[in-house]
Each structure stands twice: as C-alpha cells, then as structure tokens.
C-alpha cells in the first residue's frame, strides 16, 4: 500500500464498560463482569463464555450466571479513560470521530511518519494499552465500512487490515446479520429469499432493493459495493445528543418522571456547552410498560445552552405525552438542531445574565470531576425526600 492511499482506522475498546470495571478493581479481573441497571450494556469475555449477551435483562443474567458480578458502572471513569485513548489516536490521525467505546480516524498519509498500516496499528495499540490499561482492537481499511469489517474479522485485542486487493472478497462474504444499521424487517425479508451475504445483493438494482427493504435499500446497495459516504472531518459538528434511562420500576407519577427527565437534561446540556453549541430542538420519548412508544418534539423559541430553558420545554412535552393510564418503563431525551455559538456574549441565546454562564461553568466543572450526583437541583432534590415527609425534611 502506498503511503498516500486513503486509509481509515477503527479503534475499538473491547468490552468497554466491563473492561473499565476490571481496570479499576483488580479483584474483578478474570471474573465475569456485567455492567447495566436493568439491561446489560457491556459484559466481559468471561461473562460471554457463560452465556451472557449485551441486551439481556440483568435479572436473567443473575439466574443464568450466579457467579457474575453485576454493576452499574463508573460513568466518569469511562469518559476519562476513553478520552485518554482518543488522545493517543489523534497522534496517528489527521481527523478523529469518537464515540463511547470506539472511534474512526483518517490516517491517510500517516504511513510517512509511522510506517506501514500494520506497524502503525501496532504502535497505536501499544500506546493505548500503556496509557489506559484497556484491551483494544484495531481495524484498517480504505473507508469506515472496511475498517469496521477489519476489526470484526480478527479476535479481540488484535489488528486487522483489509488490503485493497482483498476488499471485494471480504465484502462478498460478509454476513448480512452482522451488518450495522440493517433493520430486522429487512433482514427477515432477505432471509426468506435465501440471501445471507452482502455479495449476493450485487445483482439487485437500487430500485429493487428499495422495493424489498424500504429505506434500508439504499444502505444495502452501497454496502454490497463497498461504498461508505461518511467522511471524517476534524471540525465535524455533533448532530444530536441523546440520553435515556430505564427506570428501576415502571412509573406513572409525573413528579418522579420530572426528576428523571431533569437528570437527562443536565447530562445532555453539559455536552452541549462542552462543544460550545446551542440547542435548537428538544425531543422526549416514552416507552410504556405495555411496550408501546410515544414521542413529542418541539423547537426552542431561541437556541440556547441553558438547562432551564430546555427543561421548561421538555416538561411541557412530557405532560403532553402522559395521556395514557400506563406506567412508563423508559424515558429518553434528544437534543438536536445544534448550532455553533456565535460569541461569548450570546452563549446562552437571548438575555441570560453573565452570572448564569459562570454558574453553569462551575457546575459543569464540579460534575466532570466528582460525578453528576455531586450537585442536585430542582426536582431532583425531591428524590431525597421521604415518601410522606414534610417539605425540607431530607435524610
């Protein structure tokens, strides 16, 4: 491979949340570790060997694997360690797009500095392990799709590289069931036609795939040809921020839901301010105990980075959704239509006083250092009050 050819790097922190717990607590190493409140969001290799899978209910995990250690996880430690890993990756890429436990980087031209793709991947892997102590898998390819496939083809903790001459063979033999973003409905339709691998779709036109799989048709048409139009931009702006919470027990009381919603707003808006953006629209979604979903969204009158403006709108949306006599199992919040801050004087949009900006900055700093629960405000304080206690009667 020539040093100037396009090269994308996919860095995956294996079993991210579970690995962080094993990193923080040495006694958990070599033991089955499961992270999640009601649903498993991450599990260690030892837990998978005992039949635990991501998405499984934790109650089922306790029955199937009594030896598993089920934890809620340390969110702040995860954020700190992942950022340390991304800092290492930035030395090997010209642009980086990072997520919770994985990142994509543009390493085009970096072979002039770090050597061949495999040598570069080896250096990066060693640096991330030395810096974070977390296991990492690296995939290399000419675009994001192929880099992701490369990291999927090798065992955890290894380095995969799909060379240009092997791209068509790899894509043709890739199982559809492993393709990210493909809906269950589209997968079922293709299976009924005995189509199991990407290469078997090459004889279909775009219109035919649209007729068979709906909106997934365009995705399949491009993926079976090895196309991925997503680019990695160093100045890429966050398009949306999503937060959700599965409630310990289904709730139908509006005041309790207000408290959980405020917690989600505080986390999301902290990310908005960190990226120096304005929130333009708010969406609230509910998953009811009977499995039905409901969603409401509305634009803010003025784009803002202040919690209370978003909270006022979100509470209106929540009240509009509470029309059924069914308890809520899961609460979700999405902040989107994000715009860049136009300047320090307009950071919060409108006429927010300067003192409020300083207050939010101080609160964000404390929460990043000590966790979200270090400062509780508004309706979240009601969670500390005894069920039948008097106002102000806190434990």
mmCIF file with all atom_site columns, N, CA and C in Angstrom, residues 75 241 243 258-273 305-308 310-311 333 335 360 363-364 367 371-381:
data_model
loop_
_atom_site.group_PDB
_atom_site.id
_atom_site.type_symbol
_atom_site.label_atom_id
_atom_site.label_alt_id
_atom_site.label_comp_id
_atom_site.label_asym_id
_atom_site.label_entity_id
_atom_site.label_seq_id
_atom_site.pdbx_PDB_ins_code
_atom_site.Cartn_x
_atom_site.Cartn_y
_atom_site.Cartn_z
_atom_site.occupancy
_atom_site.B_iso_or_equiv
_atom_site.pdbx_formal_charge
_atom_site.auth_seq_id
_atom_site.auth_comp_id
_atom_site.auth_asym_id
_atom_site.auth_atom_id
_atom_site.pdbx_PDB_model_num
ATOM 1   N N  . UNK A 1 75  ? -19.411 5.925  35.228 1.00 0.00 ? 75  UNK A N  1
ATOM 2   C CA . UNK A 1 75  ? -19.518 6.712  34.005 1.00 0.00 ? 75  UNK A CA 1
ATOM 3   C C  . UNK A 1 75  ? -18.369 7.682  33.846 1.00 0.00 ? 75  UNK A C  1
ATOM 4   N N  . UNK A 1 241 ? -27.583 14.974 20.486 1.00 0.00 ? 241 UNK A N  1
ATOM 5   C CA . UNK A 1 241 ? -27.140 14.391 21.762 1.00 0.00 ? 241 UNK A CA 1
ATOM 6   C C  . UNK A 1 241 ? -28.322 13.647 22.351 1.00 0.00 ? 241 UNK A C  1
ATOM 7   N N  . UNK A 1 243 ? -29.855 11.006 25.382 1.00 0.00 ? 243 UNK A N  1
ATOM 8   C CA . UNK A 1 243 ? -29.736 10.422 26.714 1.00 0.00 ? 243 UNK A CA 1
ATOM 9   C C  . UNK A 1 243 ? -31.026 9.672  27.030 1.00 0.00 ? 243 UNK A C  1
ATOM 10  N N  . UNK A 1 258 ? -40.477 13.872 36.152 1.00 0.00 ? 258 UNK A N  1
ATOM 11  C CA . UNK A 1 258 ? -39.814 15.170 36.026 1.00 0.00 ? 258 UNK A CA 1
ATOM 12  C C  . UNK A 1 258 ? -38.395 15.100 36.566 1.00 0.00 ? 258 UNK A C  1
ATOM 13  N N  . UNK A 1 259 ? -38.223 14.429 37.690 1.00 0.00 ? 259 UNK A N  1
ATOM 14  C CA . UNK A 1 259 ? -36.906 14.324 38.302 1.00 0.00 ? 259 UNK A CA 1
ATOM 15  C C  . UNK A 1 259 ? -35.934 13.571 37.409 1.00 0.00 ? 259 UNK A C  1
ATOM 16  N N  . UNK A 1 260 ? -36.375 12.441 36.847 1.00 0.00 ? 260 UNK A N  1
ATOM 17  C CA . UNK A 1 260 ? -35.514 11.673 35.945 1.00 0.00 ? 260 UNK A CA 1
ATOM 18  C C  . UNK A 1 260 ? -35.224 12.458 34.670 1.00 0.00 ? 260 UNK A C  1
ATOM 19  N N  . UNK A 1 261 ? -36.216 13.173 34.169 1.00 0.00 ? 261 UNK A N  1
ATOM 20  C CA . UNK A 1 261 ? -36.024 13.963 32.956 1.00 0.00 ? 261 UNK A CA 1
ATOM 21  C C  . UNK A 1 261 ? -35.010 15.071 33.188 1.00 0.00 ? 261 UNK A C  1
ATOM 22  N N  . UNK A 1 262 ? -35.063 15.700 34.357 1.00 0.00 ? 262 UNK A N  1
ATOM 23  C CA . UNK A 1 262 ? -34.101 16.764 34.643 1.00 0.00 ? 262 UNK A CA 1
ATOM 24  C C  . UNK A 1 262 ? -32.679 16.221 34.662 1.00 0.00 ? 262 UNK A C  1
ATOM 25  N N  . UNK A 1 263 ? -32.498 15.005 35.187 1.00 0.00 ? 263 UNK A N  1
ATOM 26  C CA . UNK A 1 263 ? -31.167 14.408 35.179 1.00 0.00 ? 263 UNK A CA 1
ATOM 27  C C  . UNK A 1 263 ? -30.643 14.210 33.768 1.00 0.00 ? 263 UNK A C  1
ATOM 28  N N  . UNK A 1 264 ? -31.525 13.773 32.862 1.00 0.00 ? 264 UNK A N  1
ATOM 29  C CA . UNK A 1 264 ? -31.115 13.590 31.469 1.00 0.00 ? 264 UNK A CA 1
ATOM 30  C C  . UNK A 1 264 ? -30.774 14.927 30.817 1.00 0.00 ? 264 UNK A C  1
ATOM 31  N N  . UNK A 1 265 ? -31.565 15.958 31.130 1.00 0.00 ? 265 UNK A N  1
ATOM 32  C CA . UNK A 1 265 ? -31.326 17.290 30.566 1.00 0.00 ? 265 UNK A CA 1
ATOM 33  C C  . UNK A 1 265 ? -29.975 17.826 31.024 1.00 0.00 ? 265 UNK A C  1
ATOM 34  N N  . UNK A 1 266 ? -29.664 17.655 32.304 1.00 0.00 ? 266 UNK A N  1
ATOM 35  C CA . UNK A 1 266 ? -28.397 18.158 32.831 1.00 0.00 ? 266 UNK A CA 1
ATOM 36  C C  . UNK A 1 266 ? -27.210 17.496 32.136 1.00 0.00 ? 266 UNK A C  1
ATOM 37  N N  . UNK A 1 267 ? -27.297 16.190 31.905 1.00 0.00 ? 267 UNK A N  1
ATOM 38  C CA . UNK A 1 267 ? -26.202 15.487 31.225 1.00 0.00 ? 267 UNK A CA 1
ATOM 39  C C  . UNK A 1 267 ? -26.069 15.949 29.775 1.00 0.00 ? 267 UNK A C  1
ATOM 40  N N  . UNK A 1 268 ? -27.216 16.047 29.078 1.00 0.00 ? 268 UNK A N  1
ATOM 41  C CA . UNK A 1 268 ? -27.177 16.431 27.667 1.00 0.00 ? 268 UNK A CA 1
ATOM 42  C C  . UNK A 1 268 ? -26.681 17.859 27.482 1.00 0.00 ? 268 UNK A C  1
ATOM 43  N N  . UNK A 1 269 ? -27.168 18.763 28.303 1.00 0.00 ? 269 UNK A N  1
ATOM 44  C CA . UNK A 1 269 ? -26.791 20.166 28.141 1.00 0.00 ? 269 UNK A CA 1
ATOM 45  C C  . UNK A 1 269 ? -25.347 20.408 28.554 1.00 0.00 ? 269 UNK A C  1
ATOM 46  N N  . UNK A 1 270 ? -24.834 19.580 29.440 1.00 0.00 ? 270 UNK A N  1
ATOM 47  C CA . UNK A 1 270 ? -23.415 19.677 29.758 1.00 0.00 ? 270 UNK A CA 1
ATOM 48  C C  . UNK A 1 270 ? -22.573 19.376 28.518 1.00 0.00 ? 270 UNK A C  1
ATOM 49  N N  . UNK A 1 271 ? -23.000 18.403 27.722 1.00 0.00 ? 271 UNK A N  1
ATOM 50  C CA . UNK A 1 271 ? -22.307 18.096 26.470 1.00 0.00 ? 271 UNK A CA 1
ATOM 51  C C  . UNK A 1 271 ? -22.468 19.229 25.459 1.00 0.00 ? 271 UNK A C  1
ATOM 52  N N  . UNK A 1 272 ? -23.654 19.848 25.436 1.00 0.00 ? 272 UNK A N  1
ATOM 53  C CA . UNK A 1 272 ? -23.886 20.973 24.527 1.00 0.00 ? 272 UNK A CA 1
ATOM 54  C C  . UNK A 1 272 ? -22.916 22.113 24.833 1.00 0.00 ? 272 UNK A C  1
ATOM 55  N N  . UNK A 1 273 ? -22.790 22.439 26.110 1.00 0.00 ? 273 UNK A N  1
ATOM 56  C CA . UNK A 1 273 ? -21.894 23.537 26.498 1.00 0.00 ? 273 UNK A CA 1
ATOM 57  C C  . UNK A 1 273 ? -20.429 23.172 26.262 1.00 0.00 ? 273 UNK A C  1
ATOM 58  N N  . UNK A 1 305 ? -28.109 27.315 25.467 1.00 0.00 ? 305 UNK A N  1
ATOM 59  C CA . UNK A 1 305 ? -27.271 26.331 26.157 1.00 0.00 ? 305 UNK A CA 1
ATOM 60  C C  . UNK A 1 305 ? -27.585 26.318 27.640 1.00 0.00 ? 305 UNK A C  1
ATOM 61  N N  . UNK A 1 306 ? -28.724 26.884 28.033 1.00 0.00 ? 306 UNK A N  1
ATOM 62  C CA . UNK A 1 306 ? -29.138 26.932 29.428 1.00 0.00 ? 306 UNK A CA 1
ATOM 63  C C  . UNK A 1 306 ? -30.084 25.778 29.750 1.00 0.00 ? 306 UNK A C  1
ATOM 64  N N  . UNK A 1 307 ? -29.825 25.106 30.872 1.00 0.00 ? 307 UNK A N  1
ATOM 65  C CA . UNK A 1 307 ? -30.646 23.957 31.273 1.00 0.00 ? 307 UNK A CA 1
ATOM 66  C C  . UNK A 1 307 ? -32.111 24.316 31.411 1.00 0.00 ? 307 UNK A C  1
ATOM 67  N N  . UNK A 1 308 ? -32.392 25.421 32.076 1.00 0.00 ? 308 UNK A N  1
ATOM 68  C CA . UNK A 1 308 ? -33.779 25.688 32.473 1.00 0.00 ? 308 UNK A CA 1
ATOM 69  C C  . UNK A 1 308 ? -34.684 25.966 31.276 1.00 0.00 ? 308 UNK A C  1
ATOM 70  N N  . UNK A 1 310 ? -34.401 24.554 28.282 1.00 0.00 ? 310 UNK A N  1
ATOM 71  C CA . UNK A 1 310 ? -34.701 23.245 27.711 1.00 0.00 ? 310 UNK A CA 1
ATOM 72  C C  . UNK A 1 310 ? -35.635 22.477 28.639 1.00 0.00 ? 310 UNK A C  1
ATOM 73  N N  . UNK A 1 311 ? -35.432 22.618 29.945 1.00 0.00 ? 311 UNK A N  1
ATOM 74  C CA . UNK A 1 311 ? -36.262 21.891 30.902 1.00 0.00 ? 311 UNK A CA 1
ATOM 75  C C  . UNK A 1 311 ? -37.721 22.335 30.830 1.00 0.00 ? 311 UNK A C  1
ATOM 76  N N  . UNK A 1 333 ? -34.379 11.355 25.957 1.00 0.00 ? 333 UNK A N  1
ATOM 77  C CA . UNK A 1 333 ? -34.290 12.766 25.595 1.00 0.00 ? 333 UNK A CA 1
ATOM 78  C C  . UNK A 1 333 ? -33.303 12.914 24.455 1.00 0.00 ? 333 UNK A C  1
ATOM 79  N N  . UNK A 1 335 ? -31.515 16.029 22.080 1.00 0.00 ? 335 UNK A N  1
ATOM 80  C CA . UNK A 1 335 ? -31.288 17.441 21.788 1.00 0.00 ? 335 UNK A CA 1
ATOM 81  C C  . UNK A 1 335 ? -30.640 17.518 20.412 1.00 0.00 ? 335 UNK A C  1
ATOM 82  N N  . UNK A 1 360 ? -23.095 27.916 35.412 1.00 0.00 ? 360 UNK A N  1
ATOM 83  C CA . UNK A 1 360 ? -23.092 26.664 34.662 1.00 0.00 ? 360 UNK A CA 1
ATOM 84  C C  . UNK A 1 360 ? -21.668 26.148 34.474 1.00 0.00 ? 360 UNK A C  1
ATOM 85  N N  . UNK A 1 363 ? -20.668 24.535 37.765 1.00 0.00 ? 363 UNK A N  1
ATOM 86  C CA . UNK A 1 363 ? -21.384 23.269 37.983 1.00 0.00 ? 363 UNK A CA 1
ATOM 87  C C  . UNK A 1 363 ? -20.837 22.177 37.076 1.00 0.00 ? 363 UNK A C  1
ATOM 88  N N  . UNK A 1 364 ? -20.608 22.505 35.803 1.00 0.00 ? 364 UNK A N  1
ATOM 89  C CA . UNK A 1 364 ? -20.072 21.515 34.868 1.00 0.00 ? 364 UNK A CA 1
ATOM 90  C C  . UNK A 1 364 ? -18.700 21.020 35.305 1.00 0.00 ? 364 UNK A C  1
ATOM 91  N N  . UNK A 1 367 ? -19.138 18.635 38.299 1.00 0.00 ? 367 UNK A N  1
ATOM 92  C CA . UNK A 1 367 ? -19.730 17.345 37.903 1.00 0.00 ? 367 UNK A CA 1
ATOM 93  C C  . UNK A 1 367 ? -18.759 16.500 37.094 1.00 0.00 ? 367 UNK A C  1
ATOM 94  N N  . UNK A 1 371 ? -18.674 13.707 39.424 1.00 0.00 ? 371 UNK A N  1
ATOM 95  C CA . UNK A 1 371 ? -19.853 12.961 39.009 1.00 0.00 ? 371 UNK A CA 1
ATOM 96  C C  . UNK A 1 371 ? -21.102 13.831 39.006 1.00 0.00 ? 371 UNK A C  1
ATOM 97  N N  . UNK A 1 372 ? -22.119 13.381 38.249 1.00 0.00 ? 372 UNK A N  1
ATOM 98  C CA . UNK A 1 372 ? -23.355 14.150 38.100 1.00 0.00 ? 372 UNK A CA 1
ATOM 99  C C  . UNK A 1 372 ? -24.088 14.328 39.419 1.00 0.00 ? 372 UNK A C  1
ATOM 100 N N  . UNK A 1 373 ? -23.951 13.357 40.332 1.00 0.00 ? 373 UNK A N  1
ATOM 101 C CA . UNK A 1 373 ? -24.692 13.429 41.594 1.00 0.00 ? 373 UNK A CA 1
ATOM 102 C C  . UNK A 1 373 ? -24.048 14.373 42.599 1.00 0.00 ? 373 UNK A C  1
ATOM 103 N N  . UNK A 1 374 ? -22.909 14.973 42.249 1.00 0.00 ? 374 UNK A N  1
ATOM 104 C CA . UNK A 1 374 ? -22.243 15.882 43.191 1.00 0.00 ? 374 UNK A CA 1
ATOM 105 C C  . UNK A 1 374 ? -23.091 17.122 43.452 1.00 0.00 ? 374 UNK A C  1
ATOM 106 N N  . UNK A 1 375 ? -23.899 17.537 42.458 1.00 0.00 ? 375 UNK A N  1
ATOM 107 C CA . UNK A 1 375 ? -24.773 18.701 42.612 1.00 0.00 ? 375 UNK A CA 1
ATOM 108 C C  . UNK A 1 375 ? -26.165 18.313 42.142 1.00 0.00 ? 375 UNK A C  1
ATOM 109 N N  . UNK A 1 376 ? -27.153 18.443 43.023 1.00 0.00 ? 376 UNK A N  1
ATOM 110 C CA . UNK A 1 376 ? -28.541 18.169 42.686 1.00 0.00 ? 376 UNK A CA 1
ATOM 111 C C  . UNK A 1 376 ? -29.337 19.453 42.786 1.00 0.00 ? 376 UNK A C  1
ATOM 112 N N  . UNK A 1 377 ? -30.205 19.695 41.807 1.00 0.00 ? 377 UNK A N  1
ATOM 113 C CA . UNK A 1 377 ? -31.015 20.910 41.807 1.00 0.00 ? 377 UNK A CA 1
ATOM 114 C C  . UNK A 1 377 ? -32.449 20.571 41.452 1.00 0.00 ? 377 UNK A C  1
ATOM 115 N N  . UNK A 1 378 ? -33.337 21.529 41.689 1.00 0.00 ? 378 UNK A N  1
ATOM 116 C CA . UNK A 1 378 ? -34.721 21.432 41.245 1.00 0.00 ? 378 UNK A CA 1
ATOM 117 C C  . UNK A 1 378 ? -35.424 20.169 41.699 1.00 0.00 ? 378 UNK A C  1
ATOM 118 N N  . UNK A 1 379 ? -36.145 19.543 40.776 1.00 0.00 ? 379 UNK A N  1
ATOM 119 C CA . UNK A 1 379 ? -36.970 18.395 41.118 1.00 0.00 ? 379 UNK A CA 1
ATOM 120 C C  . UNK A 1 379 ? -36.151 17.166 41.500 1.00 0.00 ? 379 UNK A C  1
ATOM 121 N N  . UNK A 1 380 ? -34.863 17.160 41.191 1.00 0.00 ? 380 UNK A N  1
ATOM 122 C CA . UNK A 1 380 ? -34.034 16.024 41.581 1.00 0.00 ? 380 UNK A CA 1
ATOM 123 C C  . UNK A 1 380 ? -33.874 15.946 43.099 1.00 0.00 ? 380 UNK A C  1
ATOM 124 N N  . UNK A 1 381 ? -34.013 17.082 43.766 1.00 0.00 ? 381 UNK A N  1
ATOM 125 C CA . UNK A 1 381 ? -33.944 17.076 45.224 1.00 0.00 ? 381 UNK A CA 1
ATOM 126 C C  . UNK A 1 381 ? -35.120 16.337 45.841 1.00 0.00 ? 381 UNK A C  1
#
